[in-house]
mmCIF file of C-alpha atoms in Angstrom:
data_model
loop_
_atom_site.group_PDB
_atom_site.id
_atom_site.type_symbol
_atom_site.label_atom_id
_atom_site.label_comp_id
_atom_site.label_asym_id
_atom_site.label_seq_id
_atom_site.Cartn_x
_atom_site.Cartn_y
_atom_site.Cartn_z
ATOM 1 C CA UNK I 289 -36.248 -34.273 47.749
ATOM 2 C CA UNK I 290 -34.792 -30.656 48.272
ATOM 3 C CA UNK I 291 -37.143 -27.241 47.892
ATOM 4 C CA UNK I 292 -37.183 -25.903 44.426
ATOM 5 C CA UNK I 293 -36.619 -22.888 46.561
ATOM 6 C CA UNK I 294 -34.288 -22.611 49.612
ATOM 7 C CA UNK I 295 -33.159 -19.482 50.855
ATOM 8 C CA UNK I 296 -30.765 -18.818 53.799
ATOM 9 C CA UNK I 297 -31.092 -15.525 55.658
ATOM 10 C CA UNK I 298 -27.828 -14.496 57.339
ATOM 11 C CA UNK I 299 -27.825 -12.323 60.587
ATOM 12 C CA UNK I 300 -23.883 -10.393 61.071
ATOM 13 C CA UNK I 301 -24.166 -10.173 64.629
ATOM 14 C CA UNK I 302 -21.194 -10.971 65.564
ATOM 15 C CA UNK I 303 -19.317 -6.640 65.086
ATOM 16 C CA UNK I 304 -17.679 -5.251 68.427
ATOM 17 C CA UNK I 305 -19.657 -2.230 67.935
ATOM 18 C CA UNK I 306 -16.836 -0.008 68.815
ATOM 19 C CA UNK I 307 -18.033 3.453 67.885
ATOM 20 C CA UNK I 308 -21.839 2.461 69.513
ATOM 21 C CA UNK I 309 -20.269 1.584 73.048
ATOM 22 C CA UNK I 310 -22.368 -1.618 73.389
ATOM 23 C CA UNK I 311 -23.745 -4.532 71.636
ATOM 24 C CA UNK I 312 -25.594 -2.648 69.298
ATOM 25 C CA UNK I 313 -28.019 -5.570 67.774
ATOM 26 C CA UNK I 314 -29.110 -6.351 71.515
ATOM 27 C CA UNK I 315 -29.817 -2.603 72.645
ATOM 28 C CA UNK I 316 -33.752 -1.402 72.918
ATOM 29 C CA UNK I 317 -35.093 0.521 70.028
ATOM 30 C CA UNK I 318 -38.082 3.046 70.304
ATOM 31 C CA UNK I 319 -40.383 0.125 70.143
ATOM 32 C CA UNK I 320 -38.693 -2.073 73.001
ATOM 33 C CA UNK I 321 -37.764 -4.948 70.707
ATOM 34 C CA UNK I 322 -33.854 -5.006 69.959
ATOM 35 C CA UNK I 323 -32.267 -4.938 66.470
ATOM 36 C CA UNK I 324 -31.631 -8.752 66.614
ATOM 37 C CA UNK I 325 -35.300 -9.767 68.017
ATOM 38 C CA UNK I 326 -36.856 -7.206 64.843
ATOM 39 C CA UNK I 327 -34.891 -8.632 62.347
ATOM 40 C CA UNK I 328 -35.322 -12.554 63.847
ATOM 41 C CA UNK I 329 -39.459 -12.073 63.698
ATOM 42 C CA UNK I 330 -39.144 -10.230 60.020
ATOM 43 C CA UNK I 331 -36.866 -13.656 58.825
ATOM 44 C CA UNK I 332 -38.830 -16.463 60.166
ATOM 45 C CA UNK I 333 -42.294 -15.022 58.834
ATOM 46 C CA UNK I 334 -41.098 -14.560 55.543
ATOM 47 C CA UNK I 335 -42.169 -17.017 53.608
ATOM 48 C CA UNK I 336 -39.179 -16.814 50.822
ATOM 49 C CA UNK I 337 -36.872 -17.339 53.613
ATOM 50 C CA UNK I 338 -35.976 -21.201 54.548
ATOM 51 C CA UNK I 339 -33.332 -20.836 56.693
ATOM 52 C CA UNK I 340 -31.885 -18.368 59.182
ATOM 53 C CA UNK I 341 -28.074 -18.586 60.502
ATOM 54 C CA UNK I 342 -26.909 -16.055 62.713
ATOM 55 C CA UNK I 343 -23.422 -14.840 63.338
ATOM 56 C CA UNK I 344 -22.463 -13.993 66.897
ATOM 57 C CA UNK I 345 -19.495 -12.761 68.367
ATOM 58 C CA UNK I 346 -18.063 -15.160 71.404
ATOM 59 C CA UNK I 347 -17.904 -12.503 73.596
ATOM 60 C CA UNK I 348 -21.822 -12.245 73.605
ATOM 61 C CA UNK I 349 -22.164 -15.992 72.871
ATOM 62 C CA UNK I 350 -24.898 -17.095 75.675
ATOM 63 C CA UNK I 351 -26.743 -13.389 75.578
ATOM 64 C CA UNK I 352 -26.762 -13.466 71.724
ATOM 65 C CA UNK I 353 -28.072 -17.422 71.190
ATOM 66 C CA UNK I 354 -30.740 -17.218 73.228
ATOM 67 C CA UNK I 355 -33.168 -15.706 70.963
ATOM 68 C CA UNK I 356 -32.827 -18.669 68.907
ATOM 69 C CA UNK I 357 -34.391 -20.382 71.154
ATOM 70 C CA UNK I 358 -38.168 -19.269 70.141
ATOM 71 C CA UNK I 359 -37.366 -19.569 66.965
ATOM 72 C CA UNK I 360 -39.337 -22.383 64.595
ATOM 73 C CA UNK I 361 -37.973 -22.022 61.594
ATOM 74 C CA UNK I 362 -34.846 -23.816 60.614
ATOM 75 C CA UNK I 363 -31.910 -22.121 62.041
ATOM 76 C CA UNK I 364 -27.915 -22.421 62.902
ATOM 77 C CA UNK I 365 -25.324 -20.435 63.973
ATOM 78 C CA UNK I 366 -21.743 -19.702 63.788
ATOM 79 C CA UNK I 367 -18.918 -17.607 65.539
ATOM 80 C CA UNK I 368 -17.478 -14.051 63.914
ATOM 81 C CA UNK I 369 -14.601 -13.906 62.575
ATOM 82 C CA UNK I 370 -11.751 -11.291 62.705
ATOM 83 C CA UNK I 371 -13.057 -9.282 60.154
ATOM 84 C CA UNK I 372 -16.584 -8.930 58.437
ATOM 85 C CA UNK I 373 -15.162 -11.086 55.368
ATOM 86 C CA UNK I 374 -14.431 -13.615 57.758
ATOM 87 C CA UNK I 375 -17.419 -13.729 59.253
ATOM 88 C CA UNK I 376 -19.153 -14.528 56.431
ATOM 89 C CA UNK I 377 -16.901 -17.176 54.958
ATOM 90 C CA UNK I 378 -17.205 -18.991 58.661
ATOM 91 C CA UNK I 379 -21.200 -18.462 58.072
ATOM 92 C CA UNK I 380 -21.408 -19.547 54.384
ATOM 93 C CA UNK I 381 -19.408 -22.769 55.202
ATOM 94 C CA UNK I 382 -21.546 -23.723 57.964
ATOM 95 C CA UNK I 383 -24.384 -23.511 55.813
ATOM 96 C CA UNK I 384 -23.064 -25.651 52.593
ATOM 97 C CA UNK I 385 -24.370 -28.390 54.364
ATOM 98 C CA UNK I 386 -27.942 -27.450 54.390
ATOM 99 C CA UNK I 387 -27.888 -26.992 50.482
ATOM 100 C CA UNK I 388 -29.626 -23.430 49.690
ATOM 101 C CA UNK I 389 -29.649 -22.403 46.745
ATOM 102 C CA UNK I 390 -29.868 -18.385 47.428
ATOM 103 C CA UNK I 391 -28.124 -16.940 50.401
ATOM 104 C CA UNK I 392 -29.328 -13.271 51.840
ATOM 105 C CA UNK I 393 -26.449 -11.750 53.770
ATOM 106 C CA UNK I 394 -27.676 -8.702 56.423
ATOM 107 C CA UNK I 395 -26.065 -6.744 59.080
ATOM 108 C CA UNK I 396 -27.378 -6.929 62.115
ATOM 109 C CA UNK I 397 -26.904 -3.578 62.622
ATOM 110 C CA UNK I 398 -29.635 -2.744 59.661
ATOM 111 C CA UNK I 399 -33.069 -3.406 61.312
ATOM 112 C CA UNK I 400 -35.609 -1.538 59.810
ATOM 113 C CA UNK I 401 -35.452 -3.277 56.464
ATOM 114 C CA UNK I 402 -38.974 -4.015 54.708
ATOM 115 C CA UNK I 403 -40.772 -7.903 54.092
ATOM 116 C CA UNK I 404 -41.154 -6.040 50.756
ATOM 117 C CA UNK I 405 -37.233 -4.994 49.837
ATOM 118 C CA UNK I 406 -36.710 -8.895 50.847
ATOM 119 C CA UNK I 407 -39.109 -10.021 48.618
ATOM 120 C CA UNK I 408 -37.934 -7.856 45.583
ATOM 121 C CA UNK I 409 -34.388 -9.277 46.031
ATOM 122 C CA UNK I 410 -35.429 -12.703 46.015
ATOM 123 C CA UNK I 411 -37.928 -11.736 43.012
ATOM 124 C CA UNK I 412 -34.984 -10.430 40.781
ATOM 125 C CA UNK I 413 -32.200 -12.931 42.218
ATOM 126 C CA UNK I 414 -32.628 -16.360 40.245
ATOM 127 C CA UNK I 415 -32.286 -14.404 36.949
ATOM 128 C CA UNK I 416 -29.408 -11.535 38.132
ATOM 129 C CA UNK I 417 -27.533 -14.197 40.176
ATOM 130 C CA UNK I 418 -26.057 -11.007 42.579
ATOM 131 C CA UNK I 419 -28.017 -8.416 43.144
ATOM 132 C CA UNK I 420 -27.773 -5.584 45.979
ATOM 133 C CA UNK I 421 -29.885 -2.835 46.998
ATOM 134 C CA UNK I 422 -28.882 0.919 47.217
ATOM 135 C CA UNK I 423 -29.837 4.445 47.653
ATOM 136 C CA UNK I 424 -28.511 7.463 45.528
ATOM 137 C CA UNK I 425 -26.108 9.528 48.118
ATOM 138 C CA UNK I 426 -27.121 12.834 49.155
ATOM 139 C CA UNK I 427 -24.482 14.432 49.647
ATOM 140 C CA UNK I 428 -21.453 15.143 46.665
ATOM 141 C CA UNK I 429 -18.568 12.905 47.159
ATOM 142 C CA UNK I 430 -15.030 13.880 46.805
ATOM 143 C CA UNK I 431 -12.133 11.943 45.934
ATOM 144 C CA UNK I 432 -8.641 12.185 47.665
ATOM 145 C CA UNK I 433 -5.324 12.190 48.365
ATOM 146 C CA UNK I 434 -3.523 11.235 51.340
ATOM 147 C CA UNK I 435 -2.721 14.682 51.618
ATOM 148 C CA UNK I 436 -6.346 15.461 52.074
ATOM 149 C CA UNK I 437 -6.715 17.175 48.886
ATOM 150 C CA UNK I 438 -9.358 17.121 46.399
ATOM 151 C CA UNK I 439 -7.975 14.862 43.347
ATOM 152 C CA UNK I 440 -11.506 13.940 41.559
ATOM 153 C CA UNK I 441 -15.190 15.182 42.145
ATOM 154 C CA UNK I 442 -17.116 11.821 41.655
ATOM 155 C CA UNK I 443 -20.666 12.597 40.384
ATOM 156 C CA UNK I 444 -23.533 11.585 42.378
ATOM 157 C CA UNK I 445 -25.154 10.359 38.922
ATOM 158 C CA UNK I 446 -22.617 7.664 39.075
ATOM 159 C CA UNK I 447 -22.757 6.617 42.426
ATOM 160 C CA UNK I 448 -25.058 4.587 45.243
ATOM 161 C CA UNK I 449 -24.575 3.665 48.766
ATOM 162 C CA UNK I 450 -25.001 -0.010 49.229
ATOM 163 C CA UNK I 451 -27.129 -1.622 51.558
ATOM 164 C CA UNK I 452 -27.508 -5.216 52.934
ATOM 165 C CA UNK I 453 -29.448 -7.596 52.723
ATOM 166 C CA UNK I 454 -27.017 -8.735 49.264
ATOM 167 C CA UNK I 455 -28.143 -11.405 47.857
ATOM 168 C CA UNK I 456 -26.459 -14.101 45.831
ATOM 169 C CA UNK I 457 -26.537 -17.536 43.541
ATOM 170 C CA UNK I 458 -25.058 -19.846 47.088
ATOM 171 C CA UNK I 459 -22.598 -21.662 45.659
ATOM 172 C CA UNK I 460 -20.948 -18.941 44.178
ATOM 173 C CA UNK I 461 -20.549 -16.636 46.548
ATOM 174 C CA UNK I 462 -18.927 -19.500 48.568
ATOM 175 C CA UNK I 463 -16.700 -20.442 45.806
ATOM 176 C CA UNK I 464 -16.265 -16.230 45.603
ATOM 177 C CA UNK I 465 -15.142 -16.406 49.514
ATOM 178 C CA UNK I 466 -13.200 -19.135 49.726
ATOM 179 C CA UNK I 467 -11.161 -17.242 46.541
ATOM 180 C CA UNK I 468 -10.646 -14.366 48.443
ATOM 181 C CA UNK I 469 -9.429 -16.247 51.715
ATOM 182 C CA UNK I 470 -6.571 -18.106 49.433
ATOM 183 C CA UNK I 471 -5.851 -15.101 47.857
ATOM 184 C CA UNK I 472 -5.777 -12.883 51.252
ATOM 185 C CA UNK I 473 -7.677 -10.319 49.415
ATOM 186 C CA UNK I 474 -9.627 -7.751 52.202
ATOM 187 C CA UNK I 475 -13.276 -6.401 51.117
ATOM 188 C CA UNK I 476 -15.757 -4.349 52.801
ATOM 189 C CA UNK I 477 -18.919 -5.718 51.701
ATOM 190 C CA UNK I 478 -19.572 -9.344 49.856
ATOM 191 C CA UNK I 479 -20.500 -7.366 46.961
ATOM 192 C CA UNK I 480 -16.998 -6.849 46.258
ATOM 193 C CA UNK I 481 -15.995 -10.083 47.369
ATOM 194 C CA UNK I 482 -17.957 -11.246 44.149
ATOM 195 C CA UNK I 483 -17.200 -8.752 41.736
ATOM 196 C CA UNK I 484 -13.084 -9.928 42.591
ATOM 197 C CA UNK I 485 -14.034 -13.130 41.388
ATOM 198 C CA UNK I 486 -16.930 -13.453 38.986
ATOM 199 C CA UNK I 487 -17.161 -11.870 35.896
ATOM 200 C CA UNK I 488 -20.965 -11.910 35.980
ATOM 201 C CA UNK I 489 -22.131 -8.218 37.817
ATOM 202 C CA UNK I 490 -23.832 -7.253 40.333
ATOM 203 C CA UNK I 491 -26.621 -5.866 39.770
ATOM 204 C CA UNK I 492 -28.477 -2.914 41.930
ATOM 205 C CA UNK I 493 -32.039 -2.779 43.039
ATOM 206 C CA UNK I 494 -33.903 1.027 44.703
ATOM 207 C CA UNK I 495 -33.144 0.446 48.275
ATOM 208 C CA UNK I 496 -34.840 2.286 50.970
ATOM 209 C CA UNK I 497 -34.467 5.290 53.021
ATOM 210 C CA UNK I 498 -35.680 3.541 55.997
ATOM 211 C CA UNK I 499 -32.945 0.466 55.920
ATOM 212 C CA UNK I 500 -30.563 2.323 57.790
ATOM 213 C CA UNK I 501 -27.072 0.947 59.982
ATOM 214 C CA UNK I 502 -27.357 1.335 63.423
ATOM 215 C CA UNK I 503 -23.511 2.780 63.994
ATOM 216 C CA UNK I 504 -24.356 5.773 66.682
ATOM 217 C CA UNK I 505 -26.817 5.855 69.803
ATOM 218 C CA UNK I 506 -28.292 8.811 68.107
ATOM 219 C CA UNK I 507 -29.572 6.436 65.410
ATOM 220 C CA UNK I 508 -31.847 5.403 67.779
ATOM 221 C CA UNK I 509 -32.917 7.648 70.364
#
């Protein structure tokens, strides 16, 4: 008989972390544990999570899959794609198999986000059926051209900076992917990827300060 609750947890390992200089998820934080290893022990303690799948990119295939290995809680894998879109359509097909009903999708590059922020999204998900957390910007935001001239100033009343993990109803941010893939339609986050297809919005929980990306070495030393 399935779970009344099952809830996938996906890890986007799989970035060339270009502007970082290595494989950011596997570099040392201030605490000697590495972004991947912080975010694997956070995902198979919590208790809302059934299922983790990580992403990896082939290049760091055998380095990347071995933390799996300690790993109790249900788990699979899957190989990035081209772009971050991809990668999550591979990831989200993988997974149809296994049936869950909610899917969490996280970078790997974000490992400082709380048990707590986790648990709010799966709180508010069943009822919201997308639902992302975000933080108001602090700086003011400019619109323009590609002449590099001011053509609107956006006000920070009206605007957020998304975060991951985004959460979503499974089956239809699968049937919001596989859309987008026919439709060759290019999105930064899998917010948008929905919001393309669905009619139903997203809706936005108080993220936190603390769930920062990873992009620089700074952002860790």
């Amino acid at each position: 008989m399935k779970h009344n609750w099952h809830c996938a947890f996906i890890i986007l390992a799989g970035g060339l972390s270009s502007r970082f200089g290595v494989k950011k998820e596997l570099s040392l934080l201030r605490d000697g544990q590495t972004a991947l290893s912080t975010l694997l022990s956070l995902s198979s303690e919590h208790q809302r999570i059934s299922h983790i799948h990580l992403v990896y990119n082939p290049a760091h295939q055998e380095e990347t899959l071995q933390y799996l290995q300690h790993i109790a809680k249900p788990h699979s894998h899957s190989p990035s794609g081209h772009t971050r879109q991809e990668s999550v359509h591979i990831a989200l097909e993988e997974l149809e198999k296994y049936e869950p009903d909610f899917v969490l999708i996280h970078d790997g590059a974000r490992p400082w986000v709380s048990a707590q922020l986790i648990e709010h999204l799966c709180q508010v998900l069943p009822q919201k059926q997308a639902v992302i957390p975000a933080i108001a910007p602090t700086e003011t935001i400019k619109m323009i051209n590609d002449k590099n001239e001011i053509i609107q100033h956006l006000l920070r009343s009206d605007l957020c900076v998304a975060q991951t993990p985004q959460a979503f109803i499974f089956s239809k941010i699968l049937s919001a992917h596989r859309q987008a893939a026919q439709k060759h339609k290019d999105c930064t986050d899998d917010a948008q990827v929905w919001s393309m297809i669905h009619s139903h919005p997203v809706s936005v929980i108080r993220g936190e300060n603390t769930n920062k990306k990873i992009t620089f070495k700074e952002d860790i030393t």
